[in-house]
mmCIF file of C-alpha atoms in Angstrom:
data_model
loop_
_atom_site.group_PDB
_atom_site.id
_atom_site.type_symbol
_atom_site.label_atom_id
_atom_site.label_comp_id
_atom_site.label_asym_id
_atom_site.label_seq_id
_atom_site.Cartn_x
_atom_site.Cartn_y
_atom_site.Cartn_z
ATOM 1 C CA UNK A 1 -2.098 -31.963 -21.412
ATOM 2 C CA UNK A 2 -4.948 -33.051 -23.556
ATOM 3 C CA UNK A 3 -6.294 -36.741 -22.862
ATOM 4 C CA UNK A 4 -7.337 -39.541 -25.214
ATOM 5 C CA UNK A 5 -9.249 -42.776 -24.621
ATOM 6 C CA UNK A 6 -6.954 -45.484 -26.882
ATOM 7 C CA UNK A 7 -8.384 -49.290 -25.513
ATOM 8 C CA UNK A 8 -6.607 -50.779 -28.591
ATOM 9 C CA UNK A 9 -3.234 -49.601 -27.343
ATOM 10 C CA UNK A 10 0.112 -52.210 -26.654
ATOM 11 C CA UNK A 11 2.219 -51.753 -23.989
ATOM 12 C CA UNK A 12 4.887 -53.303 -25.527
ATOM 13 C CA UNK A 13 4.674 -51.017 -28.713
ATOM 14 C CA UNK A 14 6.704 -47.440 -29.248
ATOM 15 C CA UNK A 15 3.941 -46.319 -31.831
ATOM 16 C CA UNK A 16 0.482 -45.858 -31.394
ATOM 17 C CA UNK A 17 -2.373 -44.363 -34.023
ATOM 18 C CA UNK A 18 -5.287 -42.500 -32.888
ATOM 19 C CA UNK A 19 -8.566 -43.460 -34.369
ATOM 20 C CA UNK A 20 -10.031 -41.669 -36.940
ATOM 21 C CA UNK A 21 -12.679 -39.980 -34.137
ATOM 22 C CA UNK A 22 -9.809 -38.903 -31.753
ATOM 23 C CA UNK A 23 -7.589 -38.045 -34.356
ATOM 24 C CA UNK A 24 -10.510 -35.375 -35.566
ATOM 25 C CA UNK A 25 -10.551 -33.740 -32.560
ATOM 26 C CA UNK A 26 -6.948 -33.769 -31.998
ATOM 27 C CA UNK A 27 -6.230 -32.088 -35.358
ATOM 28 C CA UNK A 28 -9.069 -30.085 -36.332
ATOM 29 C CA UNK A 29 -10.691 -29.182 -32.871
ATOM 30 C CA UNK A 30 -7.512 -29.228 -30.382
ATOM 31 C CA UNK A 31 -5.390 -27.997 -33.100
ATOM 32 C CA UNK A 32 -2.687 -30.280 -31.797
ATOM 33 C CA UNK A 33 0.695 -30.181 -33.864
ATOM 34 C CA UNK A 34 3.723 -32.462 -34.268
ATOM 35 C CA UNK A 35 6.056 -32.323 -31.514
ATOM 36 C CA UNK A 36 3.033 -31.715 -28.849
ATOM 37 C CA UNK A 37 2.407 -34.207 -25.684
ATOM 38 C CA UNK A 38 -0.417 -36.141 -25.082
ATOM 39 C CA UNK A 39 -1.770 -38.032 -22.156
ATOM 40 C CA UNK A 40 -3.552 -41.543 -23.019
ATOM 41 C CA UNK A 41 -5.670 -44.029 -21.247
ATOM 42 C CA UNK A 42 -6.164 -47.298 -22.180
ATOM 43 C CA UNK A 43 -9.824 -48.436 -20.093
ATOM 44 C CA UNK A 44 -7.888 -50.991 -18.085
ATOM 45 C CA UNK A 45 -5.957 -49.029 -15.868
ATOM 46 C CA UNK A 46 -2.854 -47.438 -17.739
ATOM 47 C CA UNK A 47 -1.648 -43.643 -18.774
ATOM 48 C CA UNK A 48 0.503 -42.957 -21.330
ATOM 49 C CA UNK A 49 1.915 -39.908 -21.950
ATOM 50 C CA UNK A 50 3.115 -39.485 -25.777
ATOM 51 C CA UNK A 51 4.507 -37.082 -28.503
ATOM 52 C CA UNK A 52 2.416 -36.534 -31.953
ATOM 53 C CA UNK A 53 5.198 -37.701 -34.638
ATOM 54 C CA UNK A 54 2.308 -37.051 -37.759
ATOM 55 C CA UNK A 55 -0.738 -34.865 -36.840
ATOM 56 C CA UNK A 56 -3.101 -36.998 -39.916
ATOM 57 C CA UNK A 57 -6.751 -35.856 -39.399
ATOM 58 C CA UNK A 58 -7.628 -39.300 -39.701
ATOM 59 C CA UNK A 59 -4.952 -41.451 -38.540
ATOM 60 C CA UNK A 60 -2.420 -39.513 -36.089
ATOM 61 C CA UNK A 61 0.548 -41.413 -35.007
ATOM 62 C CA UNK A 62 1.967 -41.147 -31.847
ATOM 63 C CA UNK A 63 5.339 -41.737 -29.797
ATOM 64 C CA UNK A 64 5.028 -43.805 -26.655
ATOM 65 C CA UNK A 65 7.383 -41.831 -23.885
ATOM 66 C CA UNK A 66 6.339 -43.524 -20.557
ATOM 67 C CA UNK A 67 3.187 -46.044 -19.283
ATOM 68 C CA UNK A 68 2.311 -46.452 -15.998
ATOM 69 C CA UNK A 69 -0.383 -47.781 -13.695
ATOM 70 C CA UNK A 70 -3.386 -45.936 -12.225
ATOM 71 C CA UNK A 71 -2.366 -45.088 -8.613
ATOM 72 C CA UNK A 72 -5.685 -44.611 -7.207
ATOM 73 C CA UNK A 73 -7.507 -48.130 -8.651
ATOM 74 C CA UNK A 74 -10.180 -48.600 -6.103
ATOM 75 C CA UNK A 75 -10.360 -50.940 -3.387
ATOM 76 C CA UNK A 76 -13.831 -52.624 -4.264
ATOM 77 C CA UNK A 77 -16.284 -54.421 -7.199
ATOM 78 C CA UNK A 78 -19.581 -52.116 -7.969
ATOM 79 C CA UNK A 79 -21.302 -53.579 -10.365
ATOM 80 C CA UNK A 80 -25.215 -51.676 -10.719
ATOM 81 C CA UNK A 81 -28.278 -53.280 -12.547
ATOM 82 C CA UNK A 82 -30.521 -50.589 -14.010
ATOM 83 C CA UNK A 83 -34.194 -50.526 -15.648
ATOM 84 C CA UNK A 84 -33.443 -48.023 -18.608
ATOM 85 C CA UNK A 85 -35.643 -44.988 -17.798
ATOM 86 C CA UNK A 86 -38.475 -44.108 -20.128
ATOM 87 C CA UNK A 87 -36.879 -40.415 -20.557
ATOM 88 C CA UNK A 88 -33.042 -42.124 -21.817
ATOM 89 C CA UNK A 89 -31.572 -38.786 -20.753
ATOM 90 C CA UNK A 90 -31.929 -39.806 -17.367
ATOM 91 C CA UNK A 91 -30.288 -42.994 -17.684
ATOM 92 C CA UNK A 92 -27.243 -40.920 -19.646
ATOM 93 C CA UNK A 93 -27.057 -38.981 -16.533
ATOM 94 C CA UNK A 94 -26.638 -41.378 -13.950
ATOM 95 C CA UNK A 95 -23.985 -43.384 -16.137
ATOM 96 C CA UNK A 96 -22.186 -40.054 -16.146
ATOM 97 C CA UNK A 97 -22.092 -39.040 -13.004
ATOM 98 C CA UNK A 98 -21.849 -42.994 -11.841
ATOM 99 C CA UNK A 99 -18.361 -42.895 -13.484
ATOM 100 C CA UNK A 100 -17.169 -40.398 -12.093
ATOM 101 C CA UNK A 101 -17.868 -41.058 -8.548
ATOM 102 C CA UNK A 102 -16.904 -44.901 -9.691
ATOM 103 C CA UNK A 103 -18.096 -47.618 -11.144
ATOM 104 C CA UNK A 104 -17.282 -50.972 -12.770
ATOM 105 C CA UNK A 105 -19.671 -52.755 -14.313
ATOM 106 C CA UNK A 106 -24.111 -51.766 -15.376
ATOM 107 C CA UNK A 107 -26.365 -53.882 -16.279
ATOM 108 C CA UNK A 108 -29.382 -52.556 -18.103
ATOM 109 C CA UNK A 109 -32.069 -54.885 -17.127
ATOM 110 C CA UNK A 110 -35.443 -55.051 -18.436
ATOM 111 C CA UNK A 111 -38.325 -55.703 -16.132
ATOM 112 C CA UNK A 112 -42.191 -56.281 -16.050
ATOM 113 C CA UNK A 113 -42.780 -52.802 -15.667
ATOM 114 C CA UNK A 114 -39.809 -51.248 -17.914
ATOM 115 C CA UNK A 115 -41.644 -48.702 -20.048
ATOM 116 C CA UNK A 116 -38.373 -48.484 -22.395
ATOM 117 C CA UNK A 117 -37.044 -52.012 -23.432
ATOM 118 C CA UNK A 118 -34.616 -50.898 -26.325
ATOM 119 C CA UNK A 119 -31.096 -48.915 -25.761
ATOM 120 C CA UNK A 120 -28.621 -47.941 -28.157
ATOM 121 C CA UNK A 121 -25.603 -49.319 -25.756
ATOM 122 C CA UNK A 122 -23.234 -47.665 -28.302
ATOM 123 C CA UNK A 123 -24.204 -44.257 -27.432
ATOM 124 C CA UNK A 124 -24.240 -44.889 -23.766
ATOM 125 C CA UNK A 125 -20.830 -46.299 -24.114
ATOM 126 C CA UNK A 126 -19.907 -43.128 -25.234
ATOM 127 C CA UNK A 127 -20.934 -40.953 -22.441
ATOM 128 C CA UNK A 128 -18.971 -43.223 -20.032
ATOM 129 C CA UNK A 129 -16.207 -42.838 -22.349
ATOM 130 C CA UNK A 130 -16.379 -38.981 -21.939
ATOM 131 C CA UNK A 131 -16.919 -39.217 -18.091
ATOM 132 C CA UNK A 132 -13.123 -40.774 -17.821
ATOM 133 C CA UNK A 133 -11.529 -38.453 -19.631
ATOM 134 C CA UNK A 134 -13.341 -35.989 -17.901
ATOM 135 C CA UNK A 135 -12.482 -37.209 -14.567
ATOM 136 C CA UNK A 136 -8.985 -38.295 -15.581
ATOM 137 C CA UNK A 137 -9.686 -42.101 -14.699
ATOM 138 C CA UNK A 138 -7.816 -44.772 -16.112
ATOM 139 C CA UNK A 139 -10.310 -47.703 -16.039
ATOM 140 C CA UNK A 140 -13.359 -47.980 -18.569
ATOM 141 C CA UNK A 141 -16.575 -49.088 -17.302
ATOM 142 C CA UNK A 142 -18.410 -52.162 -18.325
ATOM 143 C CA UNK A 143 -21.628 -51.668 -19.876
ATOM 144 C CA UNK A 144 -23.830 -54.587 -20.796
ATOM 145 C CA UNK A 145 -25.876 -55.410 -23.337
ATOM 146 C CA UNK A 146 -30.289 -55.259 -22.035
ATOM 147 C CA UNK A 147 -31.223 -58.732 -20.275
ATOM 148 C CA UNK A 148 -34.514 -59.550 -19.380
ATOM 149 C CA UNK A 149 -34.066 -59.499 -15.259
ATOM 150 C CA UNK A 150 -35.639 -63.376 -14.603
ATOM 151 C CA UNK A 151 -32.502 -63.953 -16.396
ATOM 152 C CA UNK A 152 -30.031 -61.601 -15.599
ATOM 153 C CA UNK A 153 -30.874 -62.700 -11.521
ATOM 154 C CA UNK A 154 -29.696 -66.574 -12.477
ATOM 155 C CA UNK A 155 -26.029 -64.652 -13.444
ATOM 156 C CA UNK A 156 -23.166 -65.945 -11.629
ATOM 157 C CA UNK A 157 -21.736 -63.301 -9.227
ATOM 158 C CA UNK A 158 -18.692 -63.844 -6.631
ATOM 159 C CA UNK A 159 -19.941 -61.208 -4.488
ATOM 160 C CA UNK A 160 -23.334 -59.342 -2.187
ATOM 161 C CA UNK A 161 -26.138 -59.419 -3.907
ATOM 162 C CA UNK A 162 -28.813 -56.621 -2.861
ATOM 163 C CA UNK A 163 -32.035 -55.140 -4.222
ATOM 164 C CA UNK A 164 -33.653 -51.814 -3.268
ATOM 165 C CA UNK A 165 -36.946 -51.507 -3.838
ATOM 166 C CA UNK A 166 -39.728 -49.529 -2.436
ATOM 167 C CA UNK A 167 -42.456 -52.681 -1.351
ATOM 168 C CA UNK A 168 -42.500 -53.257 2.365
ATOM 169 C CA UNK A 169 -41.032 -55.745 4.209
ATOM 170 C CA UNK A 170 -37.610 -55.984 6.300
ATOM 171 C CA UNK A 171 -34.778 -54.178 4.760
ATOM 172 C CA UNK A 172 -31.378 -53.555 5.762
ATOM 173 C CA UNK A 173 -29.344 -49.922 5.249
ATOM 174 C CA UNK A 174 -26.164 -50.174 3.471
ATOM 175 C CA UNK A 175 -23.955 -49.670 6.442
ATOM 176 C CA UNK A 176 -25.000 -52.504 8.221
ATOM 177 C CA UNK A 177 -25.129 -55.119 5.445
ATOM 178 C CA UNK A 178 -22.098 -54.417 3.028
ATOM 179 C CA UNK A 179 -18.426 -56.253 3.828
ATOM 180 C CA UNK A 180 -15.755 -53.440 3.316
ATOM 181 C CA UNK A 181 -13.184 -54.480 -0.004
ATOM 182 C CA UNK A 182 -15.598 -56.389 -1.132
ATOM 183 C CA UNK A 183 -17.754 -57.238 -4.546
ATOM 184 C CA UNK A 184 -21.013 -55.621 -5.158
ATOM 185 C CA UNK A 185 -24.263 -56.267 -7.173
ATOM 186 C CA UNK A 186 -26.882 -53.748 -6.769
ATOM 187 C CA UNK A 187 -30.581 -54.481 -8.711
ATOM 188 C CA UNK A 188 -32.418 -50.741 -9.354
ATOM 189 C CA UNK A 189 -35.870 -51.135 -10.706
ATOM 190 C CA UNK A 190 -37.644 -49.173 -13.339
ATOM 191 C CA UNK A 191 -39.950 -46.524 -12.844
ATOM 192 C CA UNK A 192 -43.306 -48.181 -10.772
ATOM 193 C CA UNK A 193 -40.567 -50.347 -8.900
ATOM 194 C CA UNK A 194 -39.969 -54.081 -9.360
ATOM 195 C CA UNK A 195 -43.055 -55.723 -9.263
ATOM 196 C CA UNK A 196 -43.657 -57.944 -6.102
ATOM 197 C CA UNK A 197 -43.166 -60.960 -7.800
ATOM 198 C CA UNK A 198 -39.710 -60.025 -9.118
ATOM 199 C CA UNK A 199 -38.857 -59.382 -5.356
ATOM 200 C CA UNK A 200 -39.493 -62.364 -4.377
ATOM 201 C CA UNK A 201 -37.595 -64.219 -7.548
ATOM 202 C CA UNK A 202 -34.733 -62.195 -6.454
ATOM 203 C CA UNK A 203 -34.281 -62.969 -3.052
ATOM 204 C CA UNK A 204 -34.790 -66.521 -3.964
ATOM 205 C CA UNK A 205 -31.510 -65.894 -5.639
ATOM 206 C CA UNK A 206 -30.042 -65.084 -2.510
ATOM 207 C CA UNK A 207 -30.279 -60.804 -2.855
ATOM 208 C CA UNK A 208 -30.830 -59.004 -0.056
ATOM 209 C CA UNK A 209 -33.314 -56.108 0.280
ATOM 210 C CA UNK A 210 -31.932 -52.478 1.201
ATOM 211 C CA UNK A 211 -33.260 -49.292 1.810
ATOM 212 C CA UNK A 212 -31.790 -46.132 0.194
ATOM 213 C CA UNK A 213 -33.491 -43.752 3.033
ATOM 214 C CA UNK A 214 -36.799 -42.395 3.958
ATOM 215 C CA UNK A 215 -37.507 -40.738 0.215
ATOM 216 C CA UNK A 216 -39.093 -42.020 -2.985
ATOM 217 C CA UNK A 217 -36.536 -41.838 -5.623
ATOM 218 C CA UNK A 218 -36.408 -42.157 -9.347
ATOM 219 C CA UNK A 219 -34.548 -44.961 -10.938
ATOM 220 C CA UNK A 220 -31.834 -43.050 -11.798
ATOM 221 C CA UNK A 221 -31.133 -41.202 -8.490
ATOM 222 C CA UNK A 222 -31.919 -44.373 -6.497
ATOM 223 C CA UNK A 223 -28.987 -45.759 -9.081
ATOM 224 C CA UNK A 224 -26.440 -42.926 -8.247
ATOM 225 C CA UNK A 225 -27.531 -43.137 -4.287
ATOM 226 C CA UNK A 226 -26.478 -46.703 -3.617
ATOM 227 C CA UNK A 227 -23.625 -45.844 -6.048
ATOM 228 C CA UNK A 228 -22.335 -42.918 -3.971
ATOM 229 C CA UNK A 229 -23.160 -45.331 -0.586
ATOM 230 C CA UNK A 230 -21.227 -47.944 -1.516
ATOM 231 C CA UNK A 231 -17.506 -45.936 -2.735
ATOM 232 C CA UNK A 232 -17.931 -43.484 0.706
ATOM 233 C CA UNK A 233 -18.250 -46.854 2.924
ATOM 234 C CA UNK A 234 -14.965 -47.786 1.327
ATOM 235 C CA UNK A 235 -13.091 -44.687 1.852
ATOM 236 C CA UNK A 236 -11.539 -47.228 4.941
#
């Protein structure tokens, strides 16, 4: 059963229209007709599963049959704070791959050595969009608009705080710091690290430095590491 991202769906409503982007690929690329099922996912933890009553290129309506919750909604906060990469594709990658493995929230955060301080969030929004309906999840990832990182580090968070970063100095692994179930704010620095002083202004803030093993890795790989570290010490 084909699968469609619809965040603008209501619950409470028997009729739902496909935006003119879905609707394109339902009619023209899926060839979808009247009469055929449809799964849908609304980004905040709901499938639908639907009829097409008018297969419009631009504007296909559809019949609400049944909603119901996500069964497998994870048991933990990851929110991820990322220097956009110099090479963007890398960035696209981990936000991919990130969402499948689970995510919910990234921060793009620009720092003093961020060689790429501009991002089309739109188009990364995108590619998260695809990695749920790839991986049949029913919750949508939060992406955030770039924030310079003196003041993204100030942002209220109800949860760990933790840096990795490559400068030495005491750090702790992930196994022995985290609190299983818990909430999760992970700082990733851009290519050339966090600079020492940013280190500093971030533990002030009451982060905690980690260590993501015994390799150097790039920003984007560090990102998916501490994002793969955190779900498996979860599986509980």
């Amino acid at each position: 059963m084909q699968l469609f991202y619809t965040p603008g769906i209501d619950a409470a409503s028997s009729t739902h229209y496909l935006d003119e982007e879905e609707s394109k690929h339902c009619v023209k690329v899926l060839r979808l007709q009247t009469g055929d099922k449809v799964q849908l996912i609304d980004g905040k933890g709901n499938f639908y599963t639907a009829t097409i009553k008018d297969a419009h290129p631009k504007r296909t309506q559809l019949q609400i049959l049944t909603v119901a919750p996500d069964p497998n909604r994870r048991n933990h906060y990851l929110h991820i704070a990322v220097a956009p990469t110099k090479n963007i594709e890398r960035i696209e990658w981990f936000l991919e791959k990130a969402t499948e493995i689970g995510i919910d929230e990234i921060s793009l955060i620009i720092c003093q050595r961020s060689e790429r301080k501009e991002v089309r969030t739109d188009r990364l929004d995108k590619i998260i969009t695809s990695a749920i309906k790839q991986s049949l999840k029913a919750w949508h990832p939060k992406l955030n608009e770039p924030v310079a990182l003196n003041k993204f580090l100030s942002s209220p968070f109800d949860g760990q705080r933790l840096i990795a970063h490559c400068e030495p100095g005491d750090k702790s692994d992930l196994k022995d710091l985290i609190k299983p179930l818990g909430k999760y704010l992970v700082l990733i620095g851009p290519e050339g690290d966090f600079s020492p002083q940013e280190i500093r202004d971030a533990i002030k803030n009451d982060f905690k430095a980690i260590t993501l093993g015994n390799s150097r890795l790039r920003t984007e790989t560090a990102a998916l590491e501490a994002c793969f570290e955190i779900n498996f010490l979860n599986r509980i």
